[in-house]
Short mmCIF file of C-alpha atoms in Angstrom, two decimals:
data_model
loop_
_atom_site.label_atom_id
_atom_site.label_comp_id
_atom_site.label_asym_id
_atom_site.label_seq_id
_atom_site.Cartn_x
_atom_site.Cartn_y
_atom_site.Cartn_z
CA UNK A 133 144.64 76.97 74.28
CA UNK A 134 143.19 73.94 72.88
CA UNK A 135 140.39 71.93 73.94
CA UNK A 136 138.62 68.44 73.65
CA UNK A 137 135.35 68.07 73.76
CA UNK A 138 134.41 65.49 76.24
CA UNK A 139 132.13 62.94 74.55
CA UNK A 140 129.47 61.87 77.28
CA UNK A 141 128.72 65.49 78.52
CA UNK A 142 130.25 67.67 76.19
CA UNK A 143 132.22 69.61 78.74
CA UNK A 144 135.46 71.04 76.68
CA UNK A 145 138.79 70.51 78.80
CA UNK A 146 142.22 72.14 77.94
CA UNK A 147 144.27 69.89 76.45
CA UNK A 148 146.94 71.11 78.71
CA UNK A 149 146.19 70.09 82.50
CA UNK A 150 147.71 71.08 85.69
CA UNK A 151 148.99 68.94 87.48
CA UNK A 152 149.43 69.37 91.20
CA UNK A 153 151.32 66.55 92.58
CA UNK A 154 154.55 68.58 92.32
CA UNK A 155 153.44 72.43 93.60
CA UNK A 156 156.41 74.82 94.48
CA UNK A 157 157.89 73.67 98.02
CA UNK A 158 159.57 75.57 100.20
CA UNK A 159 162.72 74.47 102.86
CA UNK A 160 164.61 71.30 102.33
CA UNK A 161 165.66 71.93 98.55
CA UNK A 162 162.30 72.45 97.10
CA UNK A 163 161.31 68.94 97.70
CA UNK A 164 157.49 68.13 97.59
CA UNK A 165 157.46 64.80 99.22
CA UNK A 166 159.46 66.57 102.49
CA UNK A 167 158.66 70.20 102.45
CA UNK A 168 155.44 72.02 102.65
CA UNK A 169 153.50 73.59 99.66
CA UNK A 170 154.91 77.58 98.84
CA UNK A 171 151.48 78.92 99.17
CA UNK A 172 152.43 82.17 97.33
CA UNK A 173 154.38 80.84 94.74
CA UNK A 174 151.59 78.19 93.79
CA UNK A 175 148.66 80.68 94.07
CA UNK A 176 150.41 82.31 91.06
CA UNK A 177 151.44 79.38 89.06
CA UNK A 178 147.99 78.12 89.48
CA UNK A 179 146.09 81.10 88.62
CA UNK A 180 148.22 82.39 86.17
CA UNK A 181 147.43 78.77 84.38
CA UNK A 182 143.79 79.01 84.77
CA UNK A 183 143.47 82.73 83.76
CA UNK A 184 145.20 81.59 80.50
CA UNK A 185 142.81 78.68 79.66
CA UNK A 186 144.06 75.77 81.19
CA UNK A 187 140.60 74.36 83.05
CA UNK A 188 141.87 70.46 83.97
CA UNK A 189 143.33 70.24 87.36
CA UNK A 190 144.62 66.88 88.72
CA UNK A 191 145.20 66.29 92.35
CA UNK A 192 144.63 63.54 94.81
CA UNK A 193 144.77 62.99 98.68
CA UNK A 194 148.68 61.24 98.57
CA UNK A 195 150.26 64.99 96.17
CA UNK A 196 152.49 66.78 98.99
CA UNK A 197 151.93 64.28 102.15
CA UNK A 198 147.69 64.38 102.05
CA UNK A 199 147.90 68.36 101.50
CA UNK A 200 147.36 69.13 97.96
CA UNK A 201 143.44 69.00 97.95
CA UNK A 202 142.58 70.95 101.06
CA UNK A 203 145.58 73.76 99.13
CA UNK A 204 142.78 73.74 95.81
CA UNK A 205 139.90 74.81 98.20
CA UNK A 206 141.61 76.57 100.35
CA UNK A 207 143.84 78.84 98.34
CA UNK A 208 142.29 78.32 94.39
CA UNK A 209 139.03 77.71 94.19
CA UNK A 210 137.75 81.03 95.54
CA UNK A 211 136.50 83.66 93.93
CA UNK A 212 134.84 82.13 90.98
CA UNK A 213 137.93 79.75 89.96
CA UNK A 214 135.99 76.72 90.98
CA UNK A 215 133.29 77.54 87.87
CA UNK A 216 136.78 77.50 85.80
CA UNK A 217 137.87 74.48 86.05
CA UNK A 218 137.33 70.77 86.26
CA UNK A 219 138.90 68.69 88.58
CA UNK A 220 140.20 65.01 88.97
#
């Protein structure tokens, strides 16, 4: 993995991040503005990412309908993931 050394605090992010505005649905064709987030799918995507050196996640309150935060801390950042990563 490579990383970039963050100028003002010299925190090193991957240059890969993960983006979670589009997390594995389930129902309705897999669509993540209608169906809800595939908990056990995601858990592995995410982790999987993180345990390989990706430590930049993106989310925000509108990614799947307001649900995509409260899925981080609920599901992710347990179990020392949240020291992993960073988070915007």
């Amino acid at each position: 993995m490579q990383y970039r050394t963050m100028p003002k605090s010299d925190e090193k992010l991957s240059v890969l991040g993960y983006g979670c505005m589009r997390l594995p649905s389930k129902g309705r064709g897999g669509s993540s503005l209608i169906s809800p987030i595939d908990t056990e799918e995601a858990v592995k995507q995410i982790k999987y990412a993180i345990d390989n050196g990706v430590n930049y996640l993106d989310t925000a309150y509108p990614y799947h309908r307001g649900l995509s935060e409260s899925f981080l801390g609920d599901h992710i950042l347990k179990d020392g993931y949240r020291e992993k990563v960073y988070i915007a």
